[in-house]
């Protein structure tokens, strides 16, 4: 039930084939009129790896992170408590309506 459904080999495309046909016959015009030659261009110099410093936590950034985390917890807690309160109020009102309807139906049978 939870296993992936793999198409049989006769239907599945092979890795060498593609559904998109390559475009042929396209030529690009040069961006400028100057005549550059590849021999005149110097070889690119390999860039030295950039050493990145580790993340430095300052007291200010720790304070901001703690304040942001506290704010998120308070906001999420408020939303969850309000949803629980709405459910409890709805359940109480339905129960009151059921008691009132039951008493009205019982009074009609008695009369």
PDB file of N, CA and C in Angstrom:
ATOM      1  N   UNK A   1       0.826  -1.194   0.000  1.00  0.00           N
ATOM      2  CA  UNK A   1       0.000   0.000   0.000  1.00  0.00           C
ATOM      3  C   UNK A   1       0.869   1.256   0.000  1.00  0.00           C
ATOM      4  N   UNK A   2       1.941   1.251   0.800  1.00  0.00           N
ATOM      5  CA  UNK A   2       2.783   2.427   0.876  1.00  0.00           C
ATOM      6  C   UNK A   2       4.034   2.312   0.007  1.00  0.00           C
ATOM      7  N   UNK A   3       4.131   1.274  -0.784  1.00  0.00           N
ATOM      8  CA  UNK A   3       5.299   1.127  -1.651  1.00  0.00           C
ATOM      9  C   UNK A   3       5.076   1.914  -2.929  1.00  0.00           C
ATOM     10  N   UNK A   4       6.145   2.477  -3.497  1.00  0.00           N
ATOM     11  CA  UNK A   4       5.973   3.254  -4.729  1.00  0.00           C
ATOM     12  C   UNK A   4       5.627   2.344  -5.896  1.00  0.00           C
ATOM     13  N   UNK A   5       4.834   2.854  -6.780  1.00  0.00           N
ATOM     14  CA  UNK A   5       4.428   2.107  -7.968  1.00  0.00           C
ATOM     15  C   UNK A   5       5.393   2.463  -9.101  1.00  0.00           C
ATOM     16  N   UNK A   6       6.229   1.515  -9.470  1.00  0.00           N
ATOM     17  CA  UNK A   6       7.218   1.739 -10.513  1.00  0.00           C
ATOM     18  C   UNK A   6       6.656   1.178 -11.812  1.00  0.00           C
ATOM     19  N   UNK A   7       6.713   1.957 -12.907  1.00  0.00           N
ATOM     20  CA  UNK A   7       6.170   1.440 -14.166  1.00  0.00           C
ATOM     21  C   UNK A   7       7.016   0.278 -14.673  1.00  0.00           C
ATOM     22  N   UNK A   8       6.407  -0.618 -15.441  1.00  0.00           N
ATOM     23  CA  UNK A   8       7.180  -1.733 -15.995  1.00  0.00           C
ATOM     24  C   UNK A   8       8.260  -1.226 -16.946  1.00  0.00           C
ATOM     25  N   UNK A   9       9.298  -2.017 -17.189  1.00  0.00           N
ATOM     26  CA  UNK A   9      10.421  -1.540 -18.012  1.00  0.00           C
ATOM     27  C   UNK A   9      10.041  -1.160 -19.429  1.00  0.00           C
ATOM     28  N   UNK A  10       8.984  -1.734 -20.000  1.00  0.00           N
ATOM     29  CA  UNK A  10       8.645  -1.388 -21.375  1.00  0.00           C
ATOM     30  C   UNK A  10       8.021   0.001 -21.490  1.00  0.00           C
ATOM     31  N   UNK A  11       7.521   0.553 -20.392  1.00  0.00           N
ATOM     32  CA  UNK A  11       6.893   1.876 -20.425  1.00  0.00           C
ATOM     33  C   UNK A  11       7.847   2.952 -19.926  1.00  0.00           C
ATOM     34  N   UNK A  12       8.676   2.612 -18.947  1.00  0.00           N
ATOM     35  CA  UNK A  12       9.553   3.603 -18.335  1.00  0.00           C
ATOM     36  C   UNK A  12      10.611   4.078 -19.333  1.00  0.00           C
ATOM     37  N   UNK A  13      10.892   5.412 -19.359  1.00  0.00           N
ATOM     38  CA  UNK A  13      11.939   5.900 -20.258  1.00  0.00           C
ATOM     39  C   UNK A  13      13.315   5.490 -19.725  1.00  0.00           C
ATOM     40  N   UNK A  14      14.224   5.245 -20.646  1.00  0.00           N
ATOM     41  CA  UNK A  14      15.583   4.886 -20.249  1.00  0.00           C
ATOM     42  C   UNK A  14      16.363   6.162 -19.964  1.00  0.00           C
ATOM     43  N   UNK A  15      17.429   6.071 -19.175  1.00  0.00           N
ATOM     44  CA  UNK A  15      18.181   7.297 -18.856  1.00  0.00           C
ATOM     45  C   UNK A  15      18.796   7.970 -20.069  1.00  0.00           C
ATOM     46  N   UNK A  16      19.083   7.241 -21.140  1.00  0.00           N
ATOM     47  CA  UNK A  16      19.702   7.842 -22.311  1.00  0.00           C
ATOM     48  C   UNK A  16      18.730   8.609 -23.195  1.00  0.00           C
ATOM     49  N   UNK A  17      17.452   8.346 -23.069  1.00  0.00           N
ATOM     50  CA  UNK A  17      16.467   9.024 -23.917  1.00  0.00           C
ATOM     51  C   UNK A  17      15.824  10.162 -23.146  1.00  0.00           C
ATOM     52  N   UNK A  18      15.354  11.122 -23.873  1.00  0.00           N
ATOM     53  CA  UNK A  18      14.702  12.267 -23.261  1.00  0.00           C
ATOM     54  C   UNK A  18      13.418  12.567 -24.021  1.00  0.00           C
ATOM     55  N   UNK A  19      12.429  13.069 -23.314  1.00  0.00           N
ATOM     56  CA  UNK A  19      11.180  13.442 -23.967  1.00  0.00           C
ATOM     57  C   UNK A  19      11.296  14.789 -24.675  1.00  0.00           C
ATOM     58  N   UNK A  20      12.304  15.600 -24.312  1.00  0.00           N
ATOM     59  CA  UNK A  20      12.513  16.914 -24.911  1.00  0.00           C
ATOM     60  C   UNK A  20      13.550  16.777 -26.007  1.00  0.00           C
ATOM     61  N   UNK A  21      13.205  17.195 -27.217  1.00  0.00           N
ATOM     62  CA  UNK A  21      14.116  17.108 -28.344  1.00  0.00           C
ATOM     63  C   UNK A  21      15.082  18.288 -28.302  1.00  0.00           C
ATOM     64  N   UNK A  22      16.374  18.067 -28.580  1.00  0.00           N
ATOM     65  CA  UNK A  22      17.328  19.187 -28.570  1.00  0.00           C
ATOM     66  C   UNK A  22      17.052  20.137 -29.727  1.00  0.00           C
ATOM     67  N   UNK A  23      17.305  21.423 -29.492  1.00  0.00           N
ATOM     68  CA  UNK A  23      17.099  22.435 -30.527  1.00  0.00           C
ATOM     69  C   UNK A  23      18.361  22.538 -31.370  1.00  0.00           C
ATOM     70  N   UNK A  24      18.216  22.486 -32.673  1.00  0.00           N
ATOM     71  CA  UNK A  24      19.365  22.552 -33.576  1.00  0.00           C
ATOM     72  C   UNK A  24      19.188  23.725 -34.521  1.00  0.00           C
ATOM     73  N   UNK A  25      20.290  24.189 -35.088  1.00  0.00           N
ATOM     74  CA  UNK A  25      20.238  25.257 -36.078  1.00  0.00           C
ATOM     75  C   UNK A  25      20.131  26.647 -35.470  1.00  0.00           C
ATOM     76  N   UNK A  26      20.415  26.808 -34.194  1.00  0.00           N
ATOM     77  CA  UNK A  26      20.340  28.130 -33.575  1.00  0.00           C
ATOM     78  C   UNK A  26      21.736  28.731 -33.563  1.00  0.00           C
ATOM     79  N   UNK A  27      21.857  29.957 -34.066  1.00  0.00           N
ATOM     80  CA  UNK A  27      23.138  30.668 -34.045  1.00  0.00           C
ATOM     81  C   UNK A  27      22.956  31.940 -33.235  1.00  0.00           C
ATOM     82  N   UNK A  28      24.005  32.290 -32.515  1.00  0.00           N
ATOM     83  CA  UNK A  28      23.967  33.493 -31.691  1.00  0.00           C
ATOM     84  C   UNK A  28      24.835  34.565 -32.335  1.00  0.00           C
ATOM     85  N   UNK A  29      24.328  35.774 -32.370  1.00  0.00           N
ATOM     86  CA  UNK A  29      25.110  36.892 -32.881  1.00  0.00           C
ATOM     87  C   UNK A  29      26.006  37.409 -31.767  1.00  0.00           C
ATOM     88  N   UNK A  30      27.198  37.894 -32.078  1.00  0.00           N
ATOM     89  CA  UNK A  30      28.092  38.406 -31.038  1.00  0.00           C
ATOM     90  C   UNK A  30      27.513  39.661 -30.403  1.00  0.00           C
ATOM     91  N   UNK A  31      27.878  39.895 -29.155  1.00  0.00           N
ATOM     92  CA  UNK A  31      27.349  41.040 -28.421  1.00  0.00           C
ATOM     93  C   UNK A  31      28.026  42.336 -28.834  1.00  0.00           C
ATOM     94  N   UNK A  32      29.253  42.261 -29.357  1.00  0.00           N
ATOM     95  CA  UNK A  32      29.948  43.486 -29.761  1.00  0.00           C
ATOM     96  C   UNK A  32      30.630  43.249 -31.111  1.00  0.00           C
ATOM     97  N   UNK A  33      31.124  44.338 -31.682  1.00  0.00           N
ATOM     98  CA  UNK A  33      31.771  44.249 -32.988  1.00  0.00           C
ATOM     99  C   UNK A  33      33.276  44.066 -32.878  1.00  0.00           C
ATOM    100  N   UNK A  34      33.849  44.196 -31.712  1.00  0.00           N
ATOM    101  CA  UNK A  34      35.294  44.031 -31.573  1.00  0.00           C
ATOM    102  C   UNK A  34      35.650  42.560 -31.730  1.00  0.00           C
ATOM    103  N   UNK A  35      36.830  42.319 -32.258  1.00  0.00           N
ATOM    104  CA  UNK A  35      37.221  40.957 -32.600  1.00  0.00           C
ATOM    105  C   UNK A  35      38.152  40.413 -31.521  1.00  0.00           C
ATOM    106  N   UNK A  36      37.576  39.643 -30.630  1.00  0.00           N
ATOM    107  CA  UNK A  36      38.369  39.044 -29.561  1.00  0.00           C
ATOM    108  C   UNK A  36      38.886  37.697 -30.023  1.00  0.00           C
ATOM    109  N   UNK A  37      40.078  37.402 -29.609  1.00  0.00           N
ATOM    110  CA  UNK A  37      40.609  36.074 -29.873  1.00  0.00           C
ATOM    111  C   UNK A  37      40.829  35.388 -28.538  1.00  0.00           C
ATOM    112  N   UNK A  38      40.661  34.102 -28.539  1.00  0.00           N
ATOM    113  CA  UNK A  38      40.816  33.374 -27.286  1.00  0.00           C
ATOM    114  C   UNK A  38      42.268  33.297 -26.866  1.00  0.00           C
ATOM    115  N   UNK A  39      43.235  33.455 -27.802  1.00  0.00           N
ATOM    116  CA  UNK A  39      44.651  33.373 -27.441  1.00  0.00           C
ATOM    117  C   UNK A  39      45.085  34.607 -26.666  1.00  0.00           C
ATOM    118  N   UNK A  40      44.459  35.756 -26.875  1.00  0.00           N
ATOM    119  CA  UNK A  40      44.873  36.986 -26.211  1.00  0.00           C
ATOM    120  C   UNK A  40      44.369  37.054 -24.774  1.00  0.00           C
ATOM    121  N   UNK A  41      43.359  36.283 -24.458  1.00  0.00           N
ATOM    122  CA  UNK A  41      42.805  36.344 -23.102  1.00  0.00           C
ATOM    123  C   UNK A  41      43.704  35.580 -22.150  1.00  0.00           C
ATOM    124  N   UNK A  42      44.031  36.174 -21.005  1.00  0.00           N
ATOM    125  CA  UNK A  42      44.879  35.466 -20.043  1.00  0.00           C
ATOM    126  C   UNK A  42      44.089  34.342 -19.367  1.00  0.00           C
ATOM    127  N   UNK A  43      44.812  33.363 -18.909  1.00  0.00           N
ATOM    128  CA  UNK A  43      44.176  32.241 -18.214  1.00  0.00           C
ATOM    129  C   UNK A  43      43.622  32.721 -16.878  1.00  0.00           C
ATOM    130  N   UNK A  44      42.463  32.245 -16.500  1.00  0.00           N
ATOM    131  CA  UNK A  44      41.899  32.699 -15.217  1.00  0.00           C
ATOM    132  C   UNK A  44      42.735  32.183 -14.052  1.00  0.00           C
ATOM    133  N   UNK A  45      42.887  33.041 -13.063  1.00  0.00           N
ATOM    134  CA  UNK A  45      43.648  32.682 -11.871  1.00  0.00           C
ATOM    135  C   UNK A  45      42.699  32.002 -10.896  1.00  0.00           C
ATOM    136  N   UNK A  46      43.043  30.818 -10.396  1.00  0.00           N
ATOM    137  CA  UNK A  46      42.137  30.167  -9.445  1.00  0.00           C
ATOM    138  C   UNK A  46      42.032  30.974  -8.160  1.00  0.00           C
ATOM    139  N   UNK A  47      40.816  31.112  -7.710  1.00  0.00           N
ATOM    140  CA  UNK A  47      40.575  31.908  -6.511  1.00  0.00           C
ATOM    141  C   UNK A  47      40.954  31.101  -5.276  1.00  0.00           C
ATOM    142  N   UNK A  48      41.544  31.789  -4.325  1.00  0.00           N
ATOM    143  CA  UNK A  48      41.915  31.140  -3.069  1.00  0.00           C
ATOM    144  C   UNK A  48      40.648  30.894  -2.260  1.00  0.00           C
ATOM    145  N   UNK A  49      40.562  29.774  -1.579  1.00  0.00           N
ATOM    146  CA  UNK A  49      39.352  29.520  -0.775  1.00  0.00           C
ATOM    147  C   UNK A  49      39.219  30.547   0.336  1.00  0.00           C
ATOM    148  N   UNK A  50      38.007  31.029   0.485  1.00  0.00           N
ATOM    149  CA  UNK A  50      37.725  32.054   1.483  1.00  0.00           C
ATOM    150  C   UNK A  50      37.427  31.357   2.800  1.00  0.00           C
ATOM    151  N   UNK A  51      38.183  31.716   3.808  1.00  0.00           N
ATOM    152  CA  UNK A  51      37.918  31.123   5.129  1.00  0.00           C
ATOM    153  C   UNK A  51      36.868  31.974   5.823  1.00  0.00           C
ATOM    154  N   UNK A  52      35.772  31.346   6.139  1.00  0.00           N
ATOM    155  CA  UNK A  52      34.673  32.066   6.784  1.00  0.00           C
ATOM    156  C   UNK A  52      34.748  31.847   8.285  1.00  0.00           C
ATOM    157  N   UNK A  53      34.600  32.908   9.037  1.00  0.00           N
ATOM    158  CA  UNK A  53      34.668  32.732  10.488  1.00  0.00           C
ATOM    159  C   UNK A  53      33.422  32.020  10.999  1.00  0.00           C
ATOM    160  N   UNK A  54      33.576  31.369  12.128  1.00  0.00           N
ATOM    161  CA  UNK A  54      32.439  30.703  12.750  1.00  0.00           C
ATOM    162  C   UNK A  54      31.440  31.748  13.225  1.00  0.00           C
ATOM    163  N   UNK A  55      30.206  31.321  13.417  1.00  0.00           N
ATOM    164  CA  UNK A  55      29.165  32.242  13.871  1.00  0.00           C
ATOM    165  C   UNK A  55      29.501  32.703  15.281  1.00  0.00           C
ATOM    166  N   UNK A  56      29.556  34.001  15.458  1.00  0.00           N
ATOM    167  CA  UNK A  56      29.879  34.565  16.765  1.00  0.00           C
ATOM    168  C   UNK A  56      28.598  35.092  17.396  1.00  0.00           C
ATOM    169  N   UNK A  57      28.258  34.568  18.556  1.00  0.00           N
ATOM    170  CA  UNK A  57      27.065  35.016  19.266  1.00  0.00           C
ATOM    171  C   UNK A  57      27.468  36.043  20.305  1.00  0.00           C
ATOM    172  N   UNK A  58      27.021  37.245  20.090  1.00  0.00           N
ATOM    173  CA  UNK A  58      27.276  38.311  21.053  1.00  0.00           C
ATOM    174  C   UNK A  58      26.148  38.326  22.073  1.00  0.00           C
ATOM    175  N   UNK A  59      26.349  38.974  23.212  1.00  0.00           N
ATOM    176  CA  UNK A  59      25.256  39.046  24.197  1.00  0.00           C
ATOM    177  C   UNK A  59      23.993  39.684  23.627  1.00  0.00           C
ATOM    178  N   UNK A  60      24.147  40.643  22.734  1.00  0.00           N
ATOM    179  CA  UNK A  60      22.982  41.273  22.126  1.00  0.00           C
ATOM    180  C   UNK A  60      22.210  40.321  21.234  1.00  0.00           C
ATOM    181  N   UNK A  61      22.936  39.528  20.431  1.00  0.00           N
ATOM    182  CA  UNK A  61      22.244  38.585  19.547  1.00  0.00           C
ATOM    183  C   UNK A  61      21.600  37.459  20.350  1.00  0.00           C
ATOM    184  N   UNK A  62      22.235  37.041  21.452  1.00  0.00           N
ATOM    185  CA  UNK A  62      21.611  36.037  22.317  1.00  0.00           C
ATOM    186  C   UNK A  62      20.329  36.574  22.938  1.00  0.00           C
ATOM    187  N   UNK A  63      20.353  37.837  23.319  1.00  0.00           N
ATOM    188  CA  UNK A  63      19.159  38.447  23.902  1.00  0.00           C
ATOM    189  C   UNK A  63      18.032  38.530  22.882  1.00  0.00           C
ATOM    190  N   UNK A  64      18.376  38.888  21.651  1.00  0.00           N
ATOM    191  CA  UNK A  64      17.370  38.974  20.590  1.00  0.00           C
ATOM    192  C   UNK A  64      16.802  37.590  20.283  1.00  0.00           C
ATOM    193  N   UNK A  65      17.668  36.565  20.237  1.00  0.00           N
ATOM    194  CA  UNK A  65      17.195  35.207  19.962  1.00  0.00           C
ATOM    195  C   UNK A  65      16.289  34.717  21.082  1.00  0.00           C
ATOM    196  N   UNK A  66      16.643  34.987  22.322  1.00  0.00           N
ATOM    197  CA  UNK A  66      15.810  34.567  23.451  1.00  0.00           C
ATOM    198  C   UNK A  66      14.475  35.297  23.444  1.00  0.00           C
ATOM    199  N   UNK A  67      14.488  36.590  23.142  1.00  0.00           N
ATOM    200  CA  UNK A  67      13.242  37.357  23.095  1.00  0.00           C
ATOM    201  C   UNK A  67      12.355  36.863  21.954  1.00  0.00           C
ATOM    202  N   UNK A  68      12.950  36.559  20.811  1.00  0.00           N
ATOM    203  CA  UNK A  68      12.168  36.053  19.684  1.00  0.00           C
ATOM    204  C   UNK A  68      11.569  34.690  19.985  1.00  0.00           C
ATOM    205  N   UNK A  69      12.336  33.811  20.614  1.00  0.00           N
ATOM    206  CA  UNK A  69      11.818  32.506  20.987  1.00  0.00           C
ATOM    207  C   UNK A  69      10.697  32.605  22.000  1.00  0.00           C
ATOM    208  N   UNK A  70      10.864  33.485  22.975  1.00  0.00           N
ATOM    209  CA  UNK A  70       9.816  33.683  23.977  1.00  0.00           C
ATOM    210  C   UNK A  70       8.546  34.223  23.336  1.00  0.00           C
ATOM    211  N   UNK A  71       8.695  35.170  22.423  1.00  0.00           N
ATOM    212  CA  UNK A  71       7.526  35.731  21.740  1.00  0.00           C
ATOM    213  C   UNK A  71       6.813  34.660  20.918  1.00  0.00           C
ATOM    214  N   UNK A  72       7.570  33.793  20.241  1.00  0.00           N
ATOM    215  CA  UNK A  72       6.937  32.728  19.450  1.00  0.00           C
ATOM    216  C   UNK A  72       6.175  31.766  20.353  1.00  0.00           C
ATOM    217  N   UNK A  73       6.773  31.389  21.482  1.00  0.00           N
ATOM    218  CA  UNK A  73       6.105  30.469  22.400  1.00  0.00           C
ATOM    219  C   UNK A  73       4.828  31.095  22.941  1.00  0.00           C
ATOM    220  N   UNK A  74       4.884  32.379  23.288  1.00  0.00           N
ATOM    221  CA  UNK A  74       3.692  33.049  23.818  1.00  0.00           C
ATOM    222  C   UNK A  74       2.595  33.158  22.768  1.00  0.00           C
ATOM    223  N   UNK A  75       2.959  33.478  21.560  1.00  0.00           N
ATOM    224  CA  UNK A  75       1.953  33.623  20.495  1.00  0.00           C
ATOM    225  C   UNK A  75       1.314  32.271  20.178  1.00  0.00           C
ATOM    226  N   UNK A  76       2.140  31.236  20.008  1.00  0.00           N
ATOM    227  CA  UNK A  76       1.599  29.906  19.695  1.00  0.00           C
ATOM    228  C   UNK A  76       0.755  29.393  20.854  1.00  0.00           C
ATOM    229  N   UNK A  77       1.206  29.625  22.100  1.00  0.00           N
ATOM    230  CA  UNK A  77       0.429  29.212  23.267  1.00  0.00           C
ATOM    231  C   UNK A  77      -0.909  29.916  23.336  1.00  0.00           C
ATOM    232  N   UNK A  78      -0.912  31.205  23.025  1.00  0.00           N
ATOM    233  CA  UNK A  78      -2.166  31.968  23.044  1.00  0.00           C
ATOM    234  C   UNK A  78      -3.147  31.431  22.011  1.00  0.00           C
ATOM    235  N   UNK A  79      -2.658  31.129  20.832  1.00  0.00           N
ATOM    236  CA  UNK A  79      -3.534  30.606  19.781  1.00  0.00           C
ATOM    237  C   UNK A  79      -4.102  29.248  20.188  1.00  0.00           C
ATOM    238  N   UNK A  80      -3.260  28.378  20.729  1.00  0.00           N
ATOM    239  CA  UNK A  80      -3.741  27.049  21.114  1.00  0.00           C
ATOM    240  C   UNK A  80      -4.735  27.114  22.264  1.00  0.00           C
ATOM    241  N   UNK A  81      -4.476  27.971  23.252  1.00  0.00           N
ATOM    242  CA  UNK A  81      -5.402  28.108  24.381  1.00  0.00           C
ATOM    243  C   UNK A  81      -6.723  28.693  23.916  1.00  0.00           C
ATOM    244  N   UNK A  82      -6.683  29.655  22.995  1.00  0.00           N
ATOM    245  CA  UNK A  82      -7.935  30.237  22.508  1.00  0.00           C
ATOM    246  C   UNK A  82      -8.744  29.212  21.711  1.00  0.00           C
ATOM    247  N   UNK A  83      -8.071  28.344  20.961  1.00  0.00           N
ATOM    248  CA  UNK A  83      -8.801  27.292  20.246  1.00  0.00           C
ATOM    249  C   UNK A  83      -9.433  26.304  21.223  1.00  0.00           C
ATOM    250  N   UNK A  84      -8.699  25.949  22.283  1.00  0.00           N
ATOM    251  CA  UNK A  84      -9.249  25.052  23.292  1.00  0.00           C
ATOM    252  C   UNK A  84     -10.429  25.696  24.007  1.00  0.00           C
ATOM    253  N   UNK A  85     -10.314  26.982  24.310  1.00  0.00           N
ATOM    254  CA  UNK A  85     -11.406  27.695  24.975  1.00  0.00           C
ATOM    255  C   UNK A  85     -12.631  27.765  24.071  1.00  0.00           C
ATOM    256  N   UNK A  86     -12.437  28.004  22.786  1.00  0.00           N
ATOM    257  CA  UNK A  86     -13.569  28.052  21.858  1.00  0.00           C
ATOM    258  C   UNK A  86     -14.261  26.696  21.790  1.00  0.00           C
ATOM    259  N   UNK A  87     -13.492  25.621  21.806  1.00  0.00           N
ATOM    260  CA  UNK A  87     -14.081  24.284  21.788  1.00  0.00           C
ATOM    261  C   UNK A  87     -14.871  24.024  23.064  1.00  0.00           C
ATOM    262  N   UNK A  88     -14.317  24.441  24.208  1.00  0.00           N
ATOM    263  CA  UNK A  88     -15.012  24.229  25.483  1.00  0.00           C
ATOM    264  C   UNK A  88     -16.303  25.034  25.552  1.00  0.00           C
ATOM    265  N   UNK A  89     -16.289  26.259  25.097  1.00  0.00           N
ATOM    266  CA  UNK A  89     -17.496  27.093  25.105  1.00  0.00           C
ATOM    267  C   UNK A  89     -18.555  26.505  24.179  1.00  0.00           C
ATOM    268  N   UNK A  90     -18.140  26.040  23.014  1.00  0.00           N
ATOM    269  CA  UNK A  90     -19.086  25.423  22.084  1.00  0.00           C
ATOM    270  C   UNK A  90     -19.712  24.169  22.692  1.00  0.00           C
ATOM    271  N   UNK A  91     -18.886  23.334  23.324  1.00  0.00           N
ATOM    272  CA  UNK A  91     -19.407  22.121  23.940  1.00  0.00           C
ATOM    273  C   UNK A  91     -20.378  22.449  25.065  1.00  0.00           C
ATOM    274  N   UNK A  92     -20.069  23.459  25.872  1.00  0.00           N
ATOM    275  CA  UNK A  92     -20.957  23.843  26.973  1.00  0.00           C
ATOM    276  C   UNK A  92     -22.284  24.374  26.435  1.00  0.00           C
ATOM    277  N   UNK A  93     -22.238  25.175  25.381  1.00  0.00           N
ATOM    278  CA  UNK A  93     -23.484  25.714  24.840  1.00  0.00           C
ATOM    279  C   UNK A  93     -24.340  24.622  24.207  1.00  0.00           C
ATOM    280  N   UNK A  94     -23.714  23.648  23.565  1.00  0.00           N
ATOM    281  CA  UNK A  94     -24.470  22.528  22.998  1.00  0.00           C
ATOM    282  C   UNK A  94     -25.103  21.712  24.121  1.00  0.00           C
ATOM    283  N   UNK A  95     -24.380  21.522  25.216  1.00  0.00           N
ATOM    284  CA  UNK A  95     -24.932  20.777  26.345  1.00  0.00           C
ATOM    285  C   UNK A  95     -26.117  21.509  26.960  1.00  0.00           C
ATOM    286  N   UNK A  96     -26.016  22.833  27.092  1.00  0.00           N
ATOM    287  CA  UNK A  96     -27.129  23.619  27.645  1.00  0.00           C
ATOM    288  C   UNK A  96     -28.341  23.535  26.729  1.00  0.00           C
ATOM    289  N   UNK A  97     -28.106  23.621  25.417  1.00  0.00           N
ATOM    290  CA  UNK A  97     -29.222  23.505  24.457  1.00  0.00           C
ATOM    291  C   UNK A  97     -29.878  22.132  24.562  1.00  0.00           C
ATOM    292  N   UNK A  98     -29.075  21.090  24.753  1.00  0.00           N
ATOM    293  CA  UNK A  98     -29.642  19.747  24.878  1.00  0.00           C
ATOM    294  C   UNK A  98     -30.488  19.622  26.135  1.00  0.00           C
ATOM    295  N   UNK A  99     -30.042  20.210  27.233  1.00  0.00           N
ATOM    296  CA  UNK A  99     -30.810  20.149  28.488  1.00  0.00           C
ATOM    297  C   UNK A  99     -32.116  20.915  28.341  1.00  0.00           C
ATOM    298  N   UNK A 100     -32.070  22.082  27.717  1.00  0.00           N
ATOM    299  CA  UNK A 100     -33.281  22.882  27.535  1.00  0.00           C
ATOM    300  C   UNK A 100     -34.263  22.146  26.623  1.00  0.00           C
ATOM    301  N   UNK A 101     -33.795  21.585  25.518  1.00  0.00           N
ATOM    302  CA  UNK A 101     -34.687  20.850  24.622  1.00  0.00           C
ATOM    303  C   UNK A 101     -35.286  19.629  25.312  1.00  0.00           C
ATOM    304  N   UNK A 102     -34.484  18.954  26.105  1.00  0.00           N
ATOM    305  CA  UNK A 102     -34.992  17.782  26.820  1.00  0.00           C
ATOM    306  C   UNK A 102     -36.075  18.174  27.808  1.00  0.00           C
ATOM    307  N   UNK A 103     -35.858  19.280  28.520  1.00  0.00           N
ATOM    308  CA  UNK A 103     -36.881  19.706  29.481  1.00  0.00           C
ATOM    309  C   UNK A 103     -38.150  20.156  28.764  1.00  0.00           C
ATOM    310  N   UNK A 104     -38.005  20.803  27.604  1.00  0.00           N
ATOM    311  CA  UNK A 104     -39.202  21.222  26.862  1.00  0.00           C
ATOM    312  C   UNK A 104     -39.972  20.018  26.346  1.00  0.00           C
ATOM    313  N   UNK A 105     -39.268  19.016  25.846  1.00  0.00           N
ATOM    314  CA  UNK A 105     -39.939  17.818  25.343  1.00  0.00           C
ATOM    315  C   UNK A 105     -40.586  17.035  26.480  1.00  0.00           C
ATOM    316  N   UNK A 106     -39.952  16.975  27.636  1.00  0.00           N
ATOM    317  CA  UNK A 106     -40.537  16.275  28.783  1.00  0.00           C
ATOM    318  C   UNK A 106     -41.784  16.998  29.305  1.00  0.00           C
ATOM    319  N   UNK A 107     -41.784  18.344  29.253  1.00  0.00           N
ATOM    320  CA  UNK A 107     -42.957  19.103  29.702  1.00  0.00           C
ATOM    321  C   UNK A 107     -44.124  18.902  28.748  1.00  0.00           C
ATOM    322  N   UNK A 108     -43.880  18.731  27.458  1.00  0.00           N
ATOM    323  CA  UNK A 108     -44.969  18.520  26.522  1.00  0.00           C
ATOM    324  C   UNK A 108     -45.593  17.149  26.707  1.00  0.00           C
ATOM    325  N   UNK A 109     -44.806  16.145  27.051  1.00  0.00           N
ATOM    326  CA  UNK A 109     -45.345  14.801  27.249  1.00  0.00           C
ATOM    327  C   UNK A 109     -46.164  14.754  28.516  1.00  0.00           C
ATOM    328  N   UNK A 110     -45.782  15.492  29.533  1.00  0.00           N
ATOM    329  CA  UNK A 110     -46.493  15.477  30.809  1.00  0.00           C
ATOM    330  C   UNK A 110     -47.832  16.185  30.734  1.00  0.00           C
ATOM    331  N   UNK A 111     -48.015  17.139  29.871  1.00  0.00           N
ATOM    332  CA  UNK A 111     -49.275  17.909  29.785  1.00  0.00           C
ATOM    333  C   UNK A 111     -50.274  17.282  28.908  1.00  0.00           C
TER     334      UNK A 111
END
